[in-house]
Amino acid sequence: MRIVIKLGTSTLTNSTPYLAPPLLVELARQASQLQADGHQVMLVSSGAIAIGRERLGFPQLPKDIPAKQMLAAVGQPRLMALYEQIFGLYGVTVAQILLTRMDLASRRRYLNARNTLIALIEHKVIPIVNENDTVGTEEIRVGDNDNLSALVANLVDANWLILLTDQPGLYTADPRTNPDAQLVAEVSTREISPEIWQAAGGSETGLGTGGMITKLQAADLARRSGAGCIIASGKESNILLRIIEGEKPGTYFSPIATSLESRKRYILSARKAPGLLSVDDGAVQALKRGGSLLPIGMTSVEGTFERGDTVRIANPNGSEIARGIVNYGSRDLARIVRCPSEEIESILGYHFGDEVIHRNDLVLL
Ligand code: GLU
């Protein structure tokens, strides 16, 4: 399974102003175990700002973005050094991935980020994702790592998004002030009910940015992209292992679509598909059998488009038979029309894979 685990600042600091490595060691042990069991694991970790702040001796700073960016710039390398050390105990290599909303909004950058993440997990490296705070101005920030983790889960078609926090899950009211507050065990309705949105409103905020509301937004997004999501406490023993074994300690949100369905919906929703690829009969048959589109099956390329754009595919009679997301832009495709995939690299000088359109990025009409 492909698992995205989000660790918040409260987990990294054990809800103190200081970094608290013991809990991290424990979570890294479990994450490494999951990886050894054959799962693909990714972390989304906050903490750069908190660590930067600690490192600089807790300066009084304005709440503006440059101050936070400065703290993140100091803290991020320390955060990574810590992960490198802790995962090293278990013989696991980690990698740093810093993203902004822009990297996820543009299809081309989206594909690049996706391919890098997938290359890492396929090589058994655990990517540790954070927002690229130092360059992230208001317009291009995701703003909180809960939503960022859901975007990452969507990006890589994760099966699980695990949001670890210092609370056992989502409550019907604030448990610190309301003795009747109850843990919500499961959300399985297609829409998250207004009562639950209400319950999540205005929850704690410490050094991290999120609260329960951003966790709920993240859960909502993740389940629409085909992942199961759970909000649970990072402090509970063996929390990650138990979740993957099938326990639901915390608030569980069942997926409401498969990731393939959600991707296909995205492809069909493309506002405009200016590009047109004509293909031969062999390719039509291959596509109908569920195959990918290879350059050898293309007969012509029309329109101007970029890698990551949605294009139309037409059969030899000129009828549109499918739509899909291209791995190559129109200029490159014009150079590899009718070529065997093995020649892509020598013709273009690089390659983004054998397929013009991978079957998972393709919808037959
Ligand atoms: N990117 C921020 C950091 O690493 C945290 C954002 C969040 O907590 O949601 O400090």
mmCIF file of C-alpha atoms and ligand atoms in Angstrom:
data_model
loop_
_atom_site.group_PDB
_atom_site.id
_atom_site.type_symbol
_atom_site.label_atom_id
_atom_site.label_comp_id
_atom_site.label_asym_id
_atom_site.label_seq_id
_atom_site.Cartn_x
_atom_site.Cartn_y
_atom_site.Cartn_z
ATOM 1 C CA MET A 1 0.000 0.000 0.000
ATOM 2 C CA ARG A 2 1.016 3.561 -0.562
ATOM 3 C CA ILE A 3 0.827 5.486 2.693
ATOM 4 C CA VAL A 4 1.201 9.219 3.358
ATOM 5 C CA ILE A 5 1.811 10.079 7.001
ATOM 6 C CA LYS A 6 1.472 13.650 8.171
ATOM 7 C CA LEU A 7 3.360 14.655 11.285
ATOM 8 C CA GLY A 8 2.424 17.969 12.786
ATOM 9 C CA THR A 9 4.491 20.316 14.875
ATOM 10 C CA SER A 10 2.618 19.158 17.974
ATOM 11 C CA THR A 11 3.835 15.611 17.327
ATOM 12 C CA LEU A 12 7.418 16.676 16.722
ATOM 13 C CA THR A 13 7.530 18.751 19.859
ATOM 14 C CA ASN A 14 5.265 16.528 21.941
ATOM 15 C CA SER A 15 3.184 19.691 22.435
ATOM 16 C CA THR A 16 6.074 21.593 24.079
ATOM 17 C CA PRO A 17 8.022 24.524 22.593
ATOM 18 C CA TYR A 18 10.988 22.177 22.062
ATOM 19 C CA LEU A 19 11.713 19.422 19.639
ATOM 20 C CA ALA A 20 11.041 16.047 21.266
ATOM 21 C CA PRO A 21 12.926 13.374 19.327
ATOM 22 C CA PRO A 22 11.809 10.265 21.310
ATOM 23 C CA LEU A 23 8.351 10.245 19.759
ATOM 24 C CA LEU A 24 9.912 10.742 16.331
ATOM 25 C CA VAL A 25 12.206 7.780 16.860
ATOM 26 C CA GLU A 26 9.199 5.680 17.711
ATOM 27 C CA LEU A 27 7.274 6.822 14.617
ATOM 28 C CA ALA A 28 10.326 6.339 12.393
ATOM 29 C CA ARG A 29 10.636 2.784 13.714
ATOM 30 C CA GLN A 30 7.060 2.075 12.701
ATOM 31 C CA ALA A 31 7.375 3.796 9.325
ATOM 32 C CA SER A 32 10.543 1.768 8.625
ATOM 33 C CA GLN A 33 8.731 -1.404 9.642
ATOM 34 C CA LEU A 34 5.902 -0.613 7.211
ATOM 35 C CA GLN A 35 8.447 -0.107 4.488
ATOM 36 C CA ALA A 36 10.180 -3.376 5.324
ATOM 37 C CA ASP A 37 6.769 -5.060 5.095
ATOM 38 C CA GLY A 38 6.555 -3.913 1.481
ATOM 39 C CA HIS A 39 4.526 -0.724 1.824
ATOM 40 C CA GLN A 40 5.513 2.557 0.204
ATOM 41 C CA VAL A 41 5.772 5.264 2.822
ATOM 42 C CA MET A 42 5.956 9.030 2.549
ATOM 43 C CA LEU A 43 5.998 11.636 5.286
ATOM 44 C CA VAL A 44 4.698 15.159 5.233
ATOM 45 C CA SER A 45 6.385 16.876 8.121
ATOM 46 C CA SER A 46 5.936 20.267 9.688
ATOM 47 C CA GLY A 47 8.307 21.590 12.276
ATOM 48 C CA ALA A 48 10.682 23.803 10.297
ATOM 49 C CA ILE A 49 9.345 26.974 11.853
ATOM 50 C CA ALA A 50 9.247 25.519 15.355
ATOM 51 C CA ILE A 51 12.813 24.212 15.089
ATOM 52 C CA GLY A 52 14.076 27.473 13.597
ATOM 53 C CA ARG A 53 12.504 29.317 16.448
ATOM 54 C CA GLU A 54 14.106 27.058 19.019
ATOM 55 C CA ARG A 55 17.482 27.325 17.297
ATOM 56 C CA LEU A 56 17.389 31.116 17.371
ATOM 57 C CA GLY A 57 16.458 31.171 21.029
ATOM 58 C CA PHE A 58 12.757 31.960 20.679
ATOM 59 C CA PRO A 59 13.039 35.513 19.320
ATOM 60 C CA GLN A 60 10.056 37.825 19.476
ATOM 61 C CA LEU A 61 9.111 38.197 15.839
ATOM 62 C CA PRO A 62 6.359 39.875 13.903
ATOM 63 C CA LYS A 63 3.747 37.467 12.608
ATOM 64 C CA ASP A 64 4.467 38.384 9.002
ATOM 65 C CA ILE A 65 5.533 35.970 6.329
ATOM 66 C CA PRO A 66 9.223 36.976 6.011
ATOM 67 C CA ALA A 67 9.716 36.268 9.714
ATOM 68 C CA LYS A 68 8.225 32.815 9.308
ATOM 69 C CA GLN A 69 10.233 32.253 6.161
ATOM 70 C CA MET A 70 13.387 33.094 8.033
ATOM 71 C CA LEU A 71 12.537 30.636 10.794
ATOM 72 C CA ALA A 72 11.715 27.957 8.257
ATOM 73 C CA ALA A 73 15.007 28.568 6.454
ATOM 74 C CA VAL A 74 16.876 28.009 9.709
ATOM 75 C CA GLY A 75 14.751 25.071 10.782
ATOM 76 C CA GLN A 76 14.258 23.038 7.595
ATOM 77 C CA PRO A 77 17.856 21.742 7.267
ATOM 78 C CA ARG A 78 17.848 20.876 10.965
ATOM 79 C CA LEU A 79 14.578 19.065 10.562
ATOM 80 C CA MET A 80 16.030 17.027 7.705
ATOM 81 C CA ALA A 81 19.260 16.354 9.597
ATOM 82 C CA LEU A 82 17.174 14.950 12.400
ATOM 83 C CA TYR A 83 15.149 12.704 10.102
ATOM 84 C CA GLU A 84 18.300 11.548 8.357
ATOM 85 C CA GLN A 85 19.750 10.530 11.704
ATOM 86 C CA ILE A 86 16.639 8.918 13.099
ATOM 87 C CA PHE A 87 15.740 6.931 9.988
ATOM 88 C CA GLY A 88 19.427 6.015 9.716
ATOM 89 C CA LEU A 89 18.978 4.017 12.924
ATOM 90 C CA TYR A 90 16.708 1.738 10.923
ATOM 91 C CA GLY A 91 18.852 1.722 7.811
ATOM 92 C CA VAL A 92 16.335 3.804 5.862
ATOM 93 C CA THR A 93 17.312 6.634 3.520
ATOM 94 C CA VAL A 94 15.229 9.793 3.428
ATOM 95 C CA ALA A 95 14.889 12.583 0.872
ATOM 96 C CA GLN A 96 13.681 16.152 1.103
ATOM 97 C CA ILE A 97 10.855 17.399 -1.099
ATOM 98 C CA LEU A 98 9.742 21.012 -0.769
ATOM 99 C CA LEU A 99 6.547 21.993 -2.563
ATOM 100 C CA THR A 100 4.293 24.980 -3.030
ATOM 101 C CA ARG A 101 0.763 25.139 -4.380
ATOM 102 C CA MET A 102 2.160 26.123 -7.768
ATOM 103 C CA ASP A 103 3.965 22.796 -8.023
ATOM 104 C CA LEU A 104 0.661 21.015 -7.644
ATOM 105 C CA ALA A 105 -1.540 23.341 -9.676
ATOM 106 C CA SER A 106 0.296 23.227 -12.975
ATOM 107 C CA ARG A 107 -0.016 19.828 -14.644
ATOM 108 C CA ARG A 108 3.553 19.824 -15.871
ATOM 109 C CA ARG A 109 5.033 20.552 -12.485
ATOM 110 C CA TYR A 110 2.484 18.202 -10.962
ATOM 111 C CA LEU A 111 3.733 15.369 -13.141
ATOM 112 C CA ASN A 112 7.339 16.189 -12.338
ATOM 113 C CA ALA A 113 6.688 16.191 -8.607
ATOM 114 C CA ARG A 114 4.689 12.984 -8.931
ATOM 115 C CA ASN A 115 7.399 11.207 -10.899
ATOM 116 C CA THR A 116 10.096 12.213 -8.434
ATOM 117 C CA LEU A 117 8.064 11.053 -5.457
ATOM 118 C CA ILE A 118 7.248 7.767 -7.108
ATOM 119 C CA ALA A 119 10.874 7.216 -8.140
ATOM 120 C CA LEU A 120 11.881 7.734 -4.505
ATOM 121 C CA ILE A 121 9.379 5.332 -2.991
ATOM 122 C CA GLU A 122 10.133 2.740 -5.630
ATOM 123 C CA HIS A 123 13.774 2.940 -4.558
ATOM 124 C CA LYS A 124 12.764 2.490 -0.923
ATOM 125 C CA VAL A 125 13.683 6.043 -0.009
ATOM 126 C CA ILE A 126 11.214 7.796 2.291
ATOM 127 C CA PRO A 127 10.393 11.261 0.934
ATOM 128 C CA ILE A 128 9.884 13.882 3.614
ATOM 129 C CA VAL A 129 7.697 16.611 2.217
ATOM 130 C CA ASN A 130 7.191 20.094 3.600
ATOM 131 C CA GLU A 131 5.919 23.301 2.144
ATOM 132 C CA ASN A 132 8.684 25.334 0.527
ATOM 133 C CA ASP A 133 8.149 28.026 3.131
ATOM 134 C CA THR A 134 11.121 30.177 2.217
ATOM 135 C CA VAL A 135 9.806 31.015 -1.240
ATOM 136 C CA GLY A 136 6.135 30.612 -0.495
ATOM 137 C CA THR A 137 4.363 33.930 -0.632
ATOM 138 C CA GLU A 138 0.681 34.080 0.268
ATOM 139 C CA GLU A 139 -0.551 33.460 -3.271
ATOM 140 C CA ILE A 140 1.432 30.317 -3.884
ATOM 141 C CA ARG A 141 1.301 28.692 -0.474
ATOM 142 C CA VAL A 142 -0.897 25.800 0.448
ATOM 143 C CA GLY A 143 -0.654 27.346 3.880
ATOM 144 C CA ASP A 144 -0.922 24.309 6.114
ATOM 145 C CA ASN A 145 0.543 20.863 6.008
ATOM 146 C CA ASP A 146 -2.773 19.082 6.517
ATOM 147 C CA ASN A 147 -4.007 20.254 3.133
ATOM 148 C CA LEU A 148 -0.522 19.760 1.693
ATOM 149 C CA SER A 149 -0.545 16.124 2.820
ATOM 150 C CA ALA A 150 -3.908 15.545 1.123
ATOM 151 C CA LEU A 151 -2.583 17.072 -2.089
ATOM 152 C CA VAL A 152 0.417 14.765 -1.856
ATOM 153 C CA ALA A 153 -1.858 11.757 -1.245
ATOM 154 C CA ASN A 154 -3.778 12.768 -4.363
ATOM 155 C CA LEU A 155 -0.566 13.345 -6.317
ATOM 156 C CA VAL A 156 0.742 9.823 -5.721
ATOM 157 C CA ASP A 157 -2.621 7.983 -5.618
ATOM 158 C CA ALA A 158 -2.068 6.982 -2.005
ATOM 159 C CA ASN A 159 -4.228 4.329 -0.380
ATOM 160 C CA TRP A 160 -3.895 5.946 3.027
ATOM 161 C CA LEU A 161 -3.521 9.401 4.497
ATOM 162 C CA ILE A 162 -2.696 9.213 8.198
ATOM 163 C CA LEU A 163 -2.914 12.544 9.990
ATOM 164 C CA LEU A 164 -1.098 12.248 13.291
ATOM 165 C CA THR A 165 -1.810 14.838 15.907
ATOM 166 C CA ASP A 166 -1.869 15.244 19.679
ATOM 167 C CA GLN A 167 -5.592 14.433 19.896
ATOM 168 C CA PRO A 168 -7.074 10.927 19.674
ATOM 169 C CA GLY A 169 -9.217 12.075 16.745
ATOM 170 C CA LEU A 170 -12.099 14.371 15.927
ATOM 171 C CA TYR A 171 -14.599 15.073 18.712
ATOM 172 C CA THR A 172 -18.221 16.180 18.515
ATOM 173 C CA ALA A 173 -17.218 19.198 20.649
ATOM 174 C CA ASP A 174 -14.059 20.493 22.298
ATOM 175 C CA PRO A 175 -13.221 17.764 24.849
ATOM 176 C CA ARG A 176 -11.268 20.223 27.004
ATOM 177 C CA THR A 177 -14.338 22.333 27.693
ATOM 178 C CA ASN A 178 -17.252 20.011 27.031
ATOM 179 C CA PRO A 179 -17.519 16.816 29.097
ATOM 180 C CA ASP A 180 -20.121 15.405 26.680
ATOM 181 C CA ALA A 181 -17.716 15.549 23.751
ATOM 182 C CA GLN A 182 -17.442 12.214 21.974
ATOM 183 C CA LEU A 183 -14.883 10.842 19.591
ATOM 184 C CA VAL A 184 -16.248 10.492 16.055
ATOM 185 C CA ALA A 185 -15.205 6.950 15.119
ATOM 186 C CA GLU A 186 -16.059 6.946 11.444
ATOM 187 C CA VAL A 187 -17.275 9.226 8.685
ATOM 188 C CA SER A 188 -18.674 7.160 5.855
ATOM 189 C CA THR A 189 -21.335 9.417 4.355
ATOM 190 C CA ARG A 190 -20.495 10.811 0.952
ATOM 191 C CA GLU A 191 -20.588 14.376 2.224
ATOM 192 C CA ILE A 192 -19.091 15.279 5.587
ATOM 193 C CA SER A 193 -22.067 16.535 7.611
ATOM 194 C CA PRO A 194 -22.399 20.175 8.690
ATOM 195 C CA GLU A 195 -22.362 18.997 12.333
ATOM 196 C CA ILE A 196 -18.926 17.508 11.830
ATOM 197 C CA TRP A 197 -17.589 20.601 10.083
ATOM 198 C CA GLN A 198 -19.023 22.560 12.978
ATOM 199 C CA ALA A 199 -17.333 20.298 15.521
ATOM 200 C CA ALA A 200 -13.962 20.812 13.845
ATOM 201 C CA GLY A 201 -14.220 24.590 13.800
ATOM 202 C CA GLY A 202 -11.948 26.726 15.932
ATOM 203 C CA SER A 203 -9.876 23.898 17.386
ATOM 204 C CA GLU A 204 -6.410 24.280 18.907
ATOM 205 C CA THR A 205 -3.568 26.033 17.149
ATOM 206 C CA GLY A 206 -0.083 25.956 18.546
ATOM 207 C CA LEU A 207 3.105 26.481 16.568
ATOM 208 C CA GLY A 208 1.679 24.578 13.632
ATOM 209 C CA THR A 209 -0.728 26.219 11.270
ATOM 210 C CA GLY A 210 -3.510 23.694 11.137
ATOM 211 C CA GLY A 211 -6.220 22.748 13.546
ATOM 212 C CA MET A 212 -9.029 20.242 13.262
ATOM 213 C CA ILE A 213 -10.633 22.228 10.469
ATOM 214 C CA THR A 214 -7.658 21.832 8.143
ATOM 215 C CA LYS A 215 -7.499 18.131 9.057
ATOM 216 C CA LEU A 216 -11.101 17.776 8.034
ATOM 217 C CA GLN A 217 -10.448 19.605 4.753
ATOM 218 C CA ALA A 218 -7.544 17.239 4.175
ATOM 219 C CA ALA A 219 -9.646 14.166 4.952
ATOM 220 C CA ASP A 220 -12.365 15.397 2.599
ATOM 221 C CA LEU A 221 -9.898 15.858 -0.259
ATOM 222 C CA ALA A 222 -8.056 12.590 0.365
ATOM 223 C CA ARG A 223 -11.182 10.424 0.360
ATOM 224 C CA ARG A 224 -12.358 12.026 -2.867
ATOM 225 C CA SER A 225 -9.089 11.037 -4.450
ATOM 226 C CA GLY A 226 -9.451 7.456 -3.312
ATOM 227 C CA ALA A 227 -7.511 7.310 -0.055
ATOM 228 C CA GLY A 228 -8.778 6.206 3.314
ATOM 229 C CA CYS A 229 -7.943 8.820 5.912
ATOM 230 C CA ILE A 230 -7.524 8.667 9.644
ATOM 231 C CA ILE A 231 -6.961 11.361 12.235
ATOM 232 C CA ALA A 232 -5.232 9.783 15.218
ATOM 233 C CA SER A 233 -2.836 10.468 18.039
ATOM 234 C CA GLY A 234 0.858 10.013 17.280
ATOM 235 C CA LYS A 235 1.381 9.129 20.931
ATOM 236 C CA GLU A 236 -0.655 5.939 20.913
ATOM 237 C CA SER A 237 1.500 2.868 20.891
ATOM 238 C CA ASN A 238 2.185 1.274 17.509
ATOM 239 C CA ILE A 239 -0.323 3.630 15.972
ATOM 240 C CA LEU A 240 0.933 3.350 12.390
ATOM 241 C CA LEU A 241 1.295 -0.419 12.442
ATOM 242 C CA ARG A 242 -2.135 -0.867 13.971
ATOM 243 C CA ILE A 243 -3.799 1.322 11.366
ATOM 244 C CA ILE A 244 -2.247 -0.578 8.495
ATOM 245 C CA GLU A 245 -3.217 -3.878 10.121
ATOM 246 C CA GLY A 246 -6.834 -2.737 9.962
ATOM 247 C CA GLU A 247 -7.554 -1.130 13.311
ATOM 248 C CA LYS A 248 -9.227 2.267 13.263
ATOM 249 C CA PRO A 249 -7.880 4.048 16.342
ATOM 250 C CA GLY A 250 -9.103 7.613 15.848
ATOM 251 C CA THR A 251 -11.511 9.106 13.343
ATOM 252 C CA TYR A 252 -11.664 7.137 10.117
ATOM 253 C CA PHE A 253 -12.909 8.559 6.812
ATOM 254 C CA SER A 254 -13.675 5.941 4.208
ATOM 255 C CA PRO A 255 -12.675 6.650 0.600
ATOM 256 C CA ILE A 256 -15.597 7.661 -1.627
ATOM 257 C CA ALA A 257 -13.989 7.095 -5.016
ATOM 258 C CA THR A 258 -11.116 5.067 -6.347
ATOM 259 C CA SER A 259 -8.038 7.028 -7.303
ATOM 260 C CA LEU A 260 -8.477 5.883 -10.885
ATOM 261 C CA GLU A 261 -12.041 7.199 -10.968
ATOM 262 C CA SER A 262 -10.920 10.513 -9.586
ATOM 263 C CA ARG A 263 -8.086 10.802 -12.109
ATOM 264 C CA LYS A 264 -10.419 9.932 -14.956
ATOM 265 C CA ARG A 265 -12.910 12.506 -13.770
ATOM 266 C CA TYR A 266 -10.106 15.037 -13.824
ATOM 267 C CA ILE A 267 -9.193 14.102 -17.393
ATOM 268 C CA LEU A 268 -12.762 14.405 -18.603
ATOM 269 C CA SER A 269 -13.204 17.714 -16.824
ATOM 270 C CA ALA A 270 -10.337 19.376 -18.716
ATOM 271 C CA ARG A 271 -11.807 22.619 -19.956
ATOM 272 C CA LYS A 272 -10.153 22.475 -23.290
ATOM 273 C CA ALA A 273 -8.106 19.800 -24.969
ATOM 274 C CA PRO A 274 -6.420 21.639 -27.821
ATOM 275 C CA GLY A 275 -4.104 18.831 -28.801
ATOM 276 C CA LEU A 276 -5.078 15.959 -31.061
ATOM 277 C CA LEU A 277 -3.125 12.751 -31.545
ATOM 278 C CA SER A 278 -4.149 10.514 -34.426
ATOM 279 C CA VAL A 279 -3.344 6.851 -33.978
ATOM 280 C CA ASP A 280 -3.315 3.733 -36.149
ATOM 281 C CA ASP A 281 -5.572 0.681 -35.873
ATOM 282 C CA GLY A 282 -3.017 -1.238 -33.846
ATOM 283 C CA ALA A 283 -2.969 1.514 -31.253
ATOM 284 C CA VAL A 284 -6.796 1.668 -31.204
ATOM 285 C CA GLN A 285 -6.868 -2.058 -30.387
ATOM 286 C CA ALA A 286 -4.164 -1.671 -27.737
ATOM 287 C CA LEU A 287 -6.060 1.177 -26.078
ATOM 288 C CA LYS A 288 -9.288 -0.831 -26.102
ATOM 289 C CA ARG A 289 -7.494 -3.703 -24.375
ATOM 290 C CA GLY A 290 -6.448 -1.294 -21.618
ATOM 291 C CA GLY A 291 -2.952 -0.540 -22.893
ATOM 292 C CA SER A 292 -0.988 2.702 -22.960
ATOM 293 C CA LEU A 293 -0.412 4.842 -26.019
ATOM 294 C CA LEU A 294 3.126 4.415 -27.356
ATOM 295 C CA PRO A 295 4.831 6.698 -29.895
ATOM 296 C CA ILE A 296 4.919 3.889 -32.436
ATOM 297 C CA GLY A 297 1.118 3.894 -32.641
ATOM 298 C CA MET A 298 0.794 7.623 -33.357
ATOM 299 C CA THR A 299 0.342 8.854 -36.921
ATOM 300 C CA SER A 300 0.168 12.614 -36.369
ATOM 301 C CA VAL A 301 0.260 15.365 -33.764
ATOM 302 C CA GLU A 302 -1.877 18.492 -34.053
ATOM 303 C CA GLY A 303 -2.059 21.568 -31.854
ATOM 304 C CA THR A 304 0.373 23.060 -29.375
ATOM 305 C CA PHE A 305 0.434 21.614 -25.901
ATOM 306 C CA GLU A 306 2.763 20.909 -23.018
ATOM 307 C CA ARG A 307 3.687 17.793 -21.140
ATOM 308 C CA GLY A 308 0.899 17.270 -18.598
ATOM 309 C CA ASP A 309 -1.883 18.664 -20.783
ATOM 310 C CA THR A 310 -4.986 16.710 -21.671
ATOM 311 C CA VAL A 311 -5.264 15.843 -25.369
ATOM 312 C CA ARG A 312 -7.765 14.075 -27.618
ATOM 313 C CA ILE A 313 -6.993 10.830 -29.383
ATOM 314 C CA ALA A 314 -8.561 10.067 -32.765
ATOM 315 C CA ASN A 315 -8.779 6.784 -34.699
ATOM 316 C CA PRO A 316 -7.853 6.558 -38.418
ATOM 317 C CA ASN A 317 -11.379 7.774 -39.357
ATOM 318 C CA GLY A 318 -10.838 10.931 -37.351
ATOM 319 C CA SER A 319 -13.328 10.047 -34.583
ATOM 320 C CA GLU A 320 -12.324 10.905 -31.055
ATOM 321 C CA ILE A 321 -11.935 7.667 -29.081
ATOM 322 C CA ALA A 322 -10.118 8.702 -25.936
ATOM 323 C CA ARG A 323 -8.604 11.485 -23.902
ATOM 324 C CA GLY A 324 -5.504 11.434 -21.810
ATOM 325 C CA ILE A 325 -2.653 13.312 -20.180
ATOM 326 C CA VAL A 326 0.500 13.412 -22.274
ATOM 327 C CA ASN A 327 3.976 12.712 -20.970
ATOM 328 C CA TYR A 328 5.521 14.786 -23.765
ATOM 329 C CA GLY A 329 4.711 18.194 -25.238
ATOM 330 C CA SER A 330 3.651 18.629 -28.866
ATOM 331 C CA ARG A 331 7.091 19.632 -30.081
ATOM 332 C CA ASP A 332 8.697 16.495 -28.673
ATOM 333 C CA LEU A 333 5.880 14.264 -29.894
ATOM 334 C CA ALA A 334 6.262 15.548 -33.431
ATOM 335 C CA ARG A 335 9.831 14.235 -33.305
ATOM 336 C CA ILE A 336 8.953 10.779 -32.014
ATOM 337 C CA VAL A 337 5.828 9.998 -34.049
ATOM 338 C CA ARG A 338 6.002 6.342 -35.182
ATOM 339 C CA CYS A 339 9.240 5.692 -33.288
ATOM 340 C CA PRO A 340 9.821 2.655 -31.087
ATOM 341 C CA SER A 341 9.925 3.703 -27.432
ATOM 342 C CA GLU A 342 13.565 2.580 -27.104
ATOM 343 C CA GLU A 343 14.554 5.412 -29.427
ATOM 344 C CA ILE A 344 12.906 8.218 -27.446
ATOM 345 C CA GLU A 345 16.011 8.947 -25.445
ATOM 346 C CA SER A 346 18.389 9.095 -28.398
ATOM 347 C CA ILE A 347 16.026 11.338 -30.378
ATOM 348 C CA LEU A 348 15.071 13.775 -27.615
ATOM 349 C CA GLY A 349 18.126 13.491 -25.407
ATOM 350 C CA TYR A 350 15.978 12.513 -22.409
ATOM 351 C CA HIS A 351 12.836 10.595 -21.711
ATOM 352 C CA PHE A 352 9.838 10.692 -19.436
ATOM 353 C CA GLY A 353 8.944 7.040 -19.931
ATOM 354 C CA ASP A 354 8.011 4.747 -22.811
ATOM 355 C CA GLU A 355 4.416 5.912 -23.015
ATOM 356 C CA VAL A 356 3.040 8.970 -24.757
ATOM 357 C CA ILE A 357 0.038 8.515 -22.466
ATOM 358 C CA HIS A 358 0.093 5.994 -19.649
ATOM 359 C CA ARG A 359 -3.035 3.859 -19.397
ATOM 360 C CA ASN A 360 -3.806 5.243 -15.934
ATOM 361 C CA ASP A 361 -3.914 8.707 -17.471
ATOM 362 C CA LEU A 362 -6.266 7.711 -20.251
ATOM 363 C CA VAL A 363 -10.055 7.541 -20.552
ATOM 364 C CA LEU A 364 -11.770 5.736 -23.428
ATOM 365 C CA LEU A 365 -14.871 7.518 -24.660
HETATM 366 N N1 GLU B 1 5.563 24.274 6.915
HETATM 367 C C1 GLU B 1 5.470 24.666 8.287
HETATM 368 C C2 GLU B 1 6.705 24.210 9.054
HETATM 369 O O1 GLU B 1 7.367 23.316 8.683
HETATM 370 C C3 GLU B 1 4.294 24.067 9.010
HETATM 371 C C4 GLU B 1 2.950 24.228 8.410
HETATM 372 C C5 GLU B 1 1.927 23.500 9.276
HETATM 373 O O2 GLU B 1 2.202 23.232 10.459
HETATM 374 O O3 GLU B 1 0.866 23.178 8.801
HETATM 375 O O4 GLU B 1 7.011 24.733 10.101
#
